[in-house]
Amino acid sequence: MGQPRDLAPVERILSGIRPEAEALLDGIDEGRDPAELASEFGVACERVALEVLATQPGAAITVEDFAVVAGTTGLEEFRRLHGEIFLVHTGARGELSVAGGARDPTLVPSRSSETGLALQRRPVYGLAFEGDVSRVGRAEQGNQLVLPYSSVSQHHALFHRSPEGRLELGDLGSHNGTFVNGRPICQGERARVRWGDRIHLGGVAFIVLGVEQLFELITSLGAGE
């Protein structure tokens, strides 16, 4: 999988887990897959492996994986580790849709034939901001979020967050376009994005969730096990 870009998130939580975490980090330094290493050391180290995985360019953690992490943290710790804003991949055929409004969006399978696994296995990407901006694209350089999808341009789109928390999305001249709830965004324009909105970056669809909505979702999944 390549080397992590930043081990700082992992080092911050090492003090709270078993000594085997040091062996896990050594394995990561040697280029081993964090997810495989996690299975050798159990849930405590799996949490660390997931944190490392989140630092990989283009890496995503599934909703189910986040439920494992959330089982050992509260909301504020989860917020500190993972941020405020998340993109949940809806699937190639839009397997997930949103029920409820922008204040209380809930992800549900789009068809009755879909089970809860359709939700649990969806990749989740956290938005990292540099100042008030988060750039998204396929290139590993110049983007805060790397999305490894062929229909996403090298430098595709830009999220802007105001001091008041207003989130906007703009297109950076992408080849396949940027859309919010089906509406195309012209280059140089910014569109307001709210929790539960569906966005398309090229041919890839996501639902935007805030940290409270994602945390509630994943903890409800854990409670249902």
PDB file of C-alpha atoms in Angstrom:
ATOM      1  CA  MET A   1       0.000   0.000   0.000  1.00  0.00           C
ATOM      2  CA  GLY A   2       2.999   2.331   0.247  1.00  0.00           C
ATOM      3  CA  GLN A   3       4.159   4.395   3.171  1.00  0.00           C
ATOM      4  CA  PRO A   4       1.809   6.550   5.257  1.00  0.00           C
ATOM      5  CA  ARG A   5       2.147  10.268   4.675  1.00  0.00           C
ATOM      6  CA  ASP A   6       1.824  11.092   8.364  1.00  0.00           C
ATOM      7  CA  LEU A   7       2.103   8.895  11.450  1.00  0.00           C
ATOM      8  CA  ALA A   8       1.284  11.701  13.878  1.00  0.00           C
ATOM      9  CA  PRO A   9      -2.379  10.653  14.312  1.00  0.00           C
ATOM     10  CA  VAL A  10      -1.183   7.174  15.229  1.00  0.00           C
ATOM     11  CA  GLU A  11       1.526   8.315  17.613  1.00  0.00           C
ATOM     12  CA  ARG A  12      -1.008  10.456  19.486  1.00  0.00           C
ATOM     13  CA  ILE A  13      -3.051   7.423  20.448  1.00  0.00           C
ATOM     14  CA  LEU A  14      -0.254   4.909  21.000  1.00  0.00           C
ATOM     15  CA  SER A  15      -0.122   5.697  24.726  1.00  0.00           C
ATOM     16  CA  GLY A  16      -3.625   4.351  25.182  1.00  0.00           C
ATOM     17  CA  ILE A  17      -3.198   0.915  23.618  1.00  0.00           C
ATOM     18  CA  ARG A  18      -1.203  -2.273  24.022  1.00  0.00           C
ATOM     19  CA  PRO A  19       2.589  -2.424  23.471  1.00  0.00           C
ATOM     20  CA  GLU A  20       1.980  -4.561  20.387  1.00  0.00           C
ATOM     21  CA  ALA A  21       1.143  -1.315  18.595  1.00  0.00           C
ATOM     22  CA  GLU A  22       4.872  -0.671  18.309  1.00  0.00           C
ATOM     23  CA  ALA A  23       5.205  -3.900  16.331  1.00  0.00           C
ATOM     24  CA  LEU A  24       2.292  -2.821  14.163  1.00  0.00           C
ATOM     25  CA  LEU A  25       3.999   0.472  13.341  1.00  0.00           C
ATOM     26  CA  ASP A  26       7.233  -1.370  12.551  1.00  0.00           C
ATOM     27  CA  GLY A  27       5.289  -3.540  10.102  1.00  0.00           C
ATOM     28  CA  ILE A  28       3.795  -0.481   8.454  1.00  0.00           C
ATOM     29  CA  ASP A  29       7.267   1.043   8.092  1.00  0.00           C
ATOM     30  CA  GLU A  30       8.254  -2.158   6.275  1.00  0.00           C
ATOM     31  CA  GLY A  31       5.415  -1.636   3.799  1.00  0.00           C
ATOM     32  CA  ARG A  32       2.948  -4.212   5.151  1.00  0.00           C
ATOM     33  CA  ASP A  33      -0.807  -3.673   4.786  1.00  0.00           C
ATOM     34  CA  PRO A  34      -2.208  -1.997   7.949  1.00  0.00           C
ATOM     35  CA  ALA A  35      -5.469  -3.945   7.669  1.00  0.00           C
ATOM     36  CA  GLU A  36      -3.591  -7.266   7.595  1.00  0.00           C
ATOM     37  CA  LEU A  37      -1.430  -6.247  10.539  1.00  0.00           C
ATOM     38  CA  ALA A  38      -4.539  -5.287  12.501  1.00  0.00           C
ATOM     39  CA  SER A  39      -5.906  -8.814  12.364  1.00  0.00           C
ATOM     40  CA  GLU A  40      -2.730 -10.087  14.033  1.00  0.00           C
ATOM     41  CA  PHE A  41      -3.019  -7.811  17.063  1.00  0.00           C
ATOM     42  CA  GLY A  42      -6.751  -7.459  17.701  1.00  0.00           C
ATOM     43  CA  VAL A  43      -9.183  -4.577  17.971  1.00  0.00           C
ATOM     44  CA  ALA A  44      -6.985  -2.205  19.990  1.00  0.00           C
ATOM     45  CA  CYS A  45      -4.314  -2.250  17.309  1.00  0.00           C
ATOM     46  CA  GLU A  46      -6.913  -2.432  14.572  1.00  0.00           C
ATOM     47  CA  ARG A  47      -7.930   1.048  15.640  1.00  0.00           C
ATOM     48  CA  VAL A  48      -4.370   2.217  15.068  1.00  0.00           C
ATOM     49  CA  ALA A  49      -4.212   0.465  11.706  1.00  0.00           C
ATOM     50  CA  LEU A  50      -7.371   2.237  10.593  1.00  0.00           C
ATOM     51  CA  GLU A  51      -5.893   5.562  11.643  1.00  0.00           C
ATOM     52  CA  VAL A  52      -2.795   4.830   9.569  1.00  0.00           C
ATOM     53  CA  LEU A  53      -4.893   3.679   6.628  1.00  0.00           C
ATOM     54  CA  ALA A  54      -6.714   7.004   6.678  1.00  0.00           C
ATOM     55  CA  THR A  55      -3.409   8.805   6.003  1.00  0.00           C
ATOM     56  CA  GLN A  56      -2.801   6.871   2.769  1.00  0.00           C
ATOM     57  CA  PRO A  57      -3.372   8.784  -0.495  1.00  0.00           C
ATOM     58  CA  GLY A  58      -6.757   7.733  -1.848  1.00  0.00           C
ATOM     59  CA  ALA A  59      -7.501   5.438   1.087  1.00  0.00           C
ATOM     60  CA  ALA A  60     -10.996   5.080   2.462  1.00  0.00           C
ATOM     61  CA  ILE A  61     -12.342   3.506   5.606  1.00  0.00           C
ATOM     62  CA  THR A  62     -15.685   1.740   5.349  1.00  0.00           C
ATOM     63  CA  VAL A  63     -18.689   2.625   7.465  1.00  0.00           C
ATOM     64  CA  GLU A  64     -18.271  -0.758   9.162  1.00  0.00           C
ATOM     65  CA  ASP A  65     -14.602  -0.039   9.974  1.00  0.00           C
ATOM     66  CA  PHE A  66     -15.496   3.334  11.442  1.00  0.00           C
ATOM     67  CA  ALA A  67     -17.999   1.532  13.695  1.00  0.00           C
ATOM     68  CA  VAL A  68     -15.040  -0.402  15.169  1.00  0.00           C
ATOM     69  CA  VAL A  69     -13.173   2.848  15.845  1.00  0.00           C
ATOM     70  CA  ALA A  70     -16.239   4.605  17.267  1.00  0.00           C
ATOM     71  CA  GLY A  71     -16.759   1.732  19.689  1.00  0.00           C
ATOM     72  CA  THR A  72     -13.666   2.889  21.589  1.00  0.00           C
ATOM     73  CA  THR A  73     -14.180   6.674  21.363  1.00  0.00           C
ATOM     74  CA  GLY A  74     -16.750   9.331  22.125  1.00  0.00           C
ATOM     75  CA  LEU A  75     -17.960  11.938  19.663  1.00  0.00           C
ATOM     76  CA  GLU A  76     -15.380  14.589  20.572  1.00  0.00           C
ATOM     77  CA  GLU A  77     -12.452  12.158  20.328  1.00  0.00           C
ATOM     78  CA  PHE A  78     -13.821  10.906  17.013  1.00  0.00           C
ATOM     79  CA  ARG A  79     -14.087  14.503  15.806  1.00  0.00           C
ATOM     80  CA  ARG A  80     -10.499  15.242  16.865  1.00  0.00           C
ATOM     81  CA  LEU A  81      -9.142  12.165  15.082  1.00  0.00           C
ATOM     82  CA  HIS A  82     -11.194  12.263  11.908  1.00  0.00           C
ATOM     83  CA  GLY A  83     -12.459  15.800  11.316  1.00  0.00           C
ATOM     84  CA  GLU A  84     -15.815  17.427  10.685  1.00  0.00           C
ATOM     85  CA  ILE A  85     -16.931  16.570   7.155  1.00  0.00           C
ATOM     86  CA  PHE A  86     -17.204  13.239   5.332  1.00  0.00           C
ATOM     87  CA  LEU A  87     -18.044  11.905   1.885  1.00  0.00           C
ATOM     88  CA  VAL A  88     -19.827   8.536   1.840  1.00  0.00           C
ATOM     89  CA  HIS A  89     -19.577   6.678  -1.478  1.00  0.00           C
ATOM     90  CA  THR A  90     -23.121   5.769  -2.527  1.00  0.00           C
ATOM     91  CA  GLY A  91     -22.131   2.889  -4.839  1.00  0.00           C
ATOM     92  CA  ALA A  92     -21.915   2.564  -8.605  1.00  0.00           C
ATOM     93  CA  ARG A  93     -25.705   2.372  -8.982  1.00  0.00           C
ATOM     94  CA  GLY A  94     -26.581   4.690  -6.128  1.00  0.00           C
ATOM     95  CA  GLU A  95     -27.258   1.898  -3.646  1.00  0.00           C
ATOM     96  CA  LEU A  96     -27.658   4.438  -0.855  1.00  0.00           C
ATOM     97  CA  SER A  97     -30.086   7.319  -0.601  1.00  0.00           C
ATOM     98  CA  VAL A  98     -30.954   9.879   2.086  1.00  0.00           C
ATOM     99  CA  ALA A  99     -34.044   9.977   4.255  1.00  0.00           C
ATOM    100  CA  GLY A 100     -34.818  12.997   6.396  1.00  0.00           C
ATOM    101  CA  GLY A 101     -33.667  16.558   5.846  1.00  0.00           C
ATOM    102  CA  ALA A 102     -30.423  18.507   6.068  1.00  0.00           C
ATOM    103  CA  ARG A 103     -30.696  18.707   9.865  1.00  0.00           C
ATOM    104  CA  ASP A 104     -31.088  14.956  10.373  1.00  0.00           C
ATOM    105  CA  PRO A 105     -30.066  13.017   7.248  1.00  0.00           C
ATOM    106  CA  THR A 106     -30.155   9.219   7.441  1.00  0.00           C
ATOM    107  CA  LEU A 107     -28.582   6.872   4.909  1.00  0.00           C
ATOM    108  CA  VAL A 108     -30.786   4.026   3.747  1.00  0.00           C
ATOM    109  CA  PRO A 109     -30.499   1.338   1.024  1.00  0.00           C
ATOM    110  CA  SER A 110     -32.240   2.555  -2.142  1.00  0.00           C
ATOM    111  CA  ARG A 111     -33.903  -0.787  -2.881  1.00  0.00           C
ATOM    112  CA  SER A 112     -35.659  -3.202  -0.573  1.00  0.00           C
ATOM    113  CA  SER A 113     -33.433  -5.987  -1.915  1.00  0.00           C
ATOM    114  CA  GLU A 114     -30.371  -4.271  -0.433  1.00  0.00           C
ATOM    115  CA  THR A 115     -29.366  -5.277   3.089  1.00  0.00           C
ATOM    116  CA  GLY A 116     -27.540  -3.330   5.769  1.00  0.00           C
ATOM    117  CA  LEU A 117     -24.297  -4.570   4.187  1.00  0.00           C
ATOM    118  CA  ALA A 118     -24.892  -2.111   1.343  1.00  0.00           C
ATOM    119  CA  LEU A 119     -24.394   0.628   3.905  1.00  0.00           C
ATOM    120  CA  GLN A 120     -21.726  -0.957   6.086  1.00  0.00           C
ATOM    121  CA  ARG A 121     -19.346  -1.659   3.195  1.00  0.00           C
ATOM    122  CA  ARG A 122     -19.484   1.792   1.661  1.00  0.00           C
ATOM    123  CA  PRO A 123     -16.175   3.702   1.645  1.00  0.00           C
ATOM    124  CA  VAL A 124     -16.023   6.905   3.670  1.00  0.00           C
ATOM    125  CA  TYR A 125     -13.586   9.741   2.937  1.00  0.00           C
ATOM    126  CA  GLY A 126     -12.844  12.462   5.481  1.00  0.00           C
ATOM    127  CA  LEU A 127     -12.186  15.974   4.211  1.00  0.00           C
ATOM    128  CA  ALA A 128      -8.904  17.456   5.418  1.00  0.00           C
ATOM    129  CA  PHE A 129      -8.655  21.239   5.189  1.00  0.00           C
ATOM    130  CA  GLU A 130      -5.646  23.441   4.566  1.00  0.00           C
ATOM    131  CA  GLY A 131      -6.871  26.681   6.041  1.00  0.00           C
ATOM    132  CA  ASP A 132     -10.433  26.977   4.819  1.00  0.00           C
ATOM    133  CA  VAL A 133      -9.900  24.922   1.640  1.00  0.00           C
ATOM    134  CA  SER A 134      -9.913  21.218   0.780  1.00  0.00           C
ATOM    135  CA  ARG A 135      -8.877  20.305  -2.770  1.00  0.00           C
ATOM    136  CA  VAL A 136     -10.061  17.008  -4.209  1.00  0.00           C
ATOM    137  CA  GLY A 137      -8.696  15.084  -7.181  1.00  0.00           C
ATOM    138  CA  ARG A 138      -6.864  12.023  -8.460  1.00  0.00           C
ATOM    139  CA  ALA A 139      -3.347  13.481  -8.207  1.00  0.00           C
ATOM    140  CA  GLU A 140      -1.385  12.751  -5.036  1.00  0.00           C
ATOM    141  CA  GLN A 141       0.215  16.200  -5.169  1.00  0.00           C
ATOM    142  CA  GLY A 142      -1.793  19.344  -4.533  1.00  0.00           C
ATOM    143  CA  ASN A 143      -4.917  17.689  -3.105  1.00  0.00           C
ATOM    144  CA  GLN A 144      -6.008  17.310   0.492  1.00  0.00           C
ATOM    145  CA  LEU A 145      -8.227  14.371  -0.549  1.00  0.00           C
ATOM    146  CA  VAL A 146      -7.050  11.917  -3.199  1.00  0.00           C
ATOM    147  CA  LEU A 147      -9.792   9.935  -4.950  1.00  0.00           C
ATOM    148  CA  PRO A 148      -8.479   7.032  -7.063  1.00  0.00           C
ATOM    149  CA  TYR A 149     -11.300   6.951  -9.623  1.00  0.00           C
ATOM    150  CA  SER A 150     -10.708   7.233 -13.363  1.00  0.00           C
ATOM    151  CA  SER A 151     -13.566   9.702 -13.946  1.00  0.00           C
ATOM    152  CA  VAL A 152     -12.143  12.093 -11.338  1.00  0.00           C
ATOM    153  CA  SER A 153      -9.712  14.656 -12.761  1.00  0.00           C
ATOM    154  CA  GLN A 154      -6.196  15.171 -11.407  1.00  0.00           C
ATOM    155  CA  HIS A 155      -7.356  18.395  -9.754  1.00  0.00           C
ATOM    156  CA  HIS A 156     -11.118  18.119  -9.810  1.00  0.00           C
ATOM    157  CA  ALA A 157     -12.910  20.231  -7.208  1.00  0.00           C
ATOM    158  CA  LEU A 158     -12.495  22.445  -4.178  1.00  0.00           C
ATOM    159  CA  PHE A 159     -14.442  22.587  -0.925  1.00  0.00           C
ATOM    160  CA  HIS A 160     -14.492  25.922   0.888  1.00  0.00           C
ATOM    161  CA  ARG A 161     -15.504  26.261   4.539  1.00  0.00           C
ATOM    162  CA  SER A 162     -16.421  29.661   5.933  1.00  0.00           C
ATOM    163  CA  PRO A 163     -15.709  30.688   9.567  1.00  0.00           C
ATOM    164  CA  GLU A 164     -19.453  30.298  10.201  1.00  0.00           C
ATOM    165  CA  GLY A 165     -19.331  26.698   8.989  1.00  0.00           C
ATOM    166  CA  ARG A 166     -20.959  27.229   5.592  1.00  0.00           C
ATOM    167  CA  LEU A 167     -19.662  24.623   3.123  1.00  0.00           C
ATOM    168  CA  GLU A 168     -19.368  25.345  -0.592  1.00  0.00           C
ATOM    169  CA  LEU A 169     -18.118  23.276  -3.528  1.00  0.00           C
ATOM    170  CA  GLY A 170     -16.478  24.558  -6.706  1.00  0.00           C
ATOM    171  CA  ASP A 171     -15.184  22.923  -9.876  1.00  0.00           C
ATOM    172  CA  LEU A 172     -11.524  23.292 -10.898  1.00  0.00           C
ATOM    173  CA  GLY A 173     -12.047  22.812 -14.632  1.00  0.00           C
ATOM    174  CA  SER A 174     -12.594  19.064 -14.347  1.00  0.00           C
ATOM    175  CA  HIS A 175     -13.113  16.938 -17.433  1.00  0.00           C
ATOM    176  CA  ASN A 176     -16.271  15.151 -16.274  1.00  0.00           C
ATOM    177  CA  GLY A 177     -17.876  17.829 -14.145  1.00  0.00           C
ATOM    178  CA  THR A 178     -18.976  18.473 -10.581  1.00  0.00           C
ATOM    179  CA  PHE A 179     -22.619  18.299  -9.501  1.00  0.00           C
ATOM    180  CA  VAL A 180     -24.625  19.046  -6.355  1.00  0.00           C
ATOM    181  CA  ASN A 181     -28.001  17.283  -6.221  1.00  0.00           C
ATOM    182  CA  GLY A 182     -27.835  16.843  -9.987  1.00  0.00           C
ATOM    183  CA  ARG A 183     -27.037  20.490 -10.747  1.00  0.00           C
ATOM    184  CA  PRO A 184     -23.754  21.097 -12.602  1.00  0.00           C
ATOM    185  CA  ILE A 185     -21.301  23.604 -11.150  1.00  0.00           C
ATOM    186  CA  CYS A 186     -19.568  25.862 -13.653  1.00  0.00           C
ATOM    187  CA  GLN A 187     -15.875  26.601 -13.247  1.00  0.00           C
ATOM    188  CA  GLY A 188     -15.473  29.669 -11.030  1.00  0.00           C
ATOM    189  CA  GLU A 189     -18.867  29.126  -9.385  1.00  0.00           C
ATOM    190  CA  ARG A 190     -19.476  27.844  -5.851  1.00  0.00           C
ATOM    191  CA  ALA A 191     -22.527  25.884  -4.763  1.00  0.00           C
ATOM    192  CA  ARG A 192     -23.767  25.577  -1.173  1.00  0.00           C
ATOM    193  CA  VAL A 193     -23.487  22.042   0.231  1.00  0.00           C
ATOM    194  CA  ARG A 194     -25.559  20.825   3.193  1.00  0.00           C
ATOM    195  CA  TRP A 195     -25.571  17.592   5.155  1.00  0.00           C
ATOM    196  CA  GLY A 196     -27.333  14.884   3.192  1.00  0.00           C
ATOM    197  CA  ASP A 197     -26.652  16.489  -0.200  1.00  0.00           C
ATOM    198  CA  ARG A 198     -25.618  14.168  -3.005  1.00  0.00           C
ATOM    199  CA  ILE A 199     -22.587  15.278  -5.003  1.00  0.00           C
ATOM    200  CA  HIS A 200     -21.011  13.816  -8.129  1.00  0.00           C
ATOM    201  CA  LEU A 201     -17.319  14.227  -8.898  1.00  0.00           C
ATOM    202  CA  GLY A 202     -17.136  12.942 -12.431  1.00  0.00           C
ATOM    203  CA  GLY A 203     -18.957   9.619 -12.410  1.00  0.00           C
ATOM    204  CA  VAL A 204     -18.531   9.034  -8.665  1.00  0.00           C
ATOM    205  CA  ALA A 205     -21.417   9.800  -6.312  1.00  0.00           C
ATOM    206  CA  PHE A 206     -21.142  10.717  -2.638  1.00  0.00           C
ATOM    207  CA  ILE A 207     -23.429  11.826   0.169  1.00  0.00           C
ATOM    208  CA  VAL A 208     -22.061  14.568   2.414  1.00  0.00           C
ATOM    209  CA  LEU A 209     -22.344  14.052   6.178  1.00  0.00           C
ATOM    210  CA  GLY A 210     -21.164  16.039   9.182  1.00  0.00           C
ATOM    211  CA  VAL A 211     -19.307  14.344  12.011  1.00  0.00           C
ATOM    212  CA  GLU A 212     -22.408  14.191  14.240  1.00  0.00           C
ATOM    213  CA  GLN A 213     -24.454  12.454  11.546  1.00  0.00           C
ATOM    214  CA  LEU A 214     -21.673   9.977  10.709  1.00  0.00           C
ATOM    215  CA  PHE A 215     -21.003   9.212  14.374  1.00  0.00           C
ATOM    216  CA  GLU A 216     -24.693   8.588  15.044  1.00  0.00           C
ATOM    217  CA  LEU A 217     -24.851   6.324  12.008  1.00  0.00           C
ATOM    218  CA  ILE A 218     -21.858   4.184  12.895  1.00  0.00           C
ATOM    219  CA  THR A 219     -22.719   3.907  16.598  1.00  0.00           C
ATOM    220  CA  SER A 220     -26.226   2.750  15.676  1.00  0.00           C
ATOM    221  CA  LEU A 221     -24.661   0.066  13.500  1.00  0.00           C
ATOM    222  CA  GLY A 222     -22.480  -1.042  16.400  1.00  0.00           C
ATOM    223  CA  ALA A 223     -25.482  -1.162  18.729  1.00  0.00           C
ATOM    224  CA  GLY A 224     -27.289  -3.389  16.277  1.00  0.00           C
ATOM    225  CA  GLU A 225     -24.605  -6.095  16.300  1.00  0.00           C
TER     226      GLU A 225
END
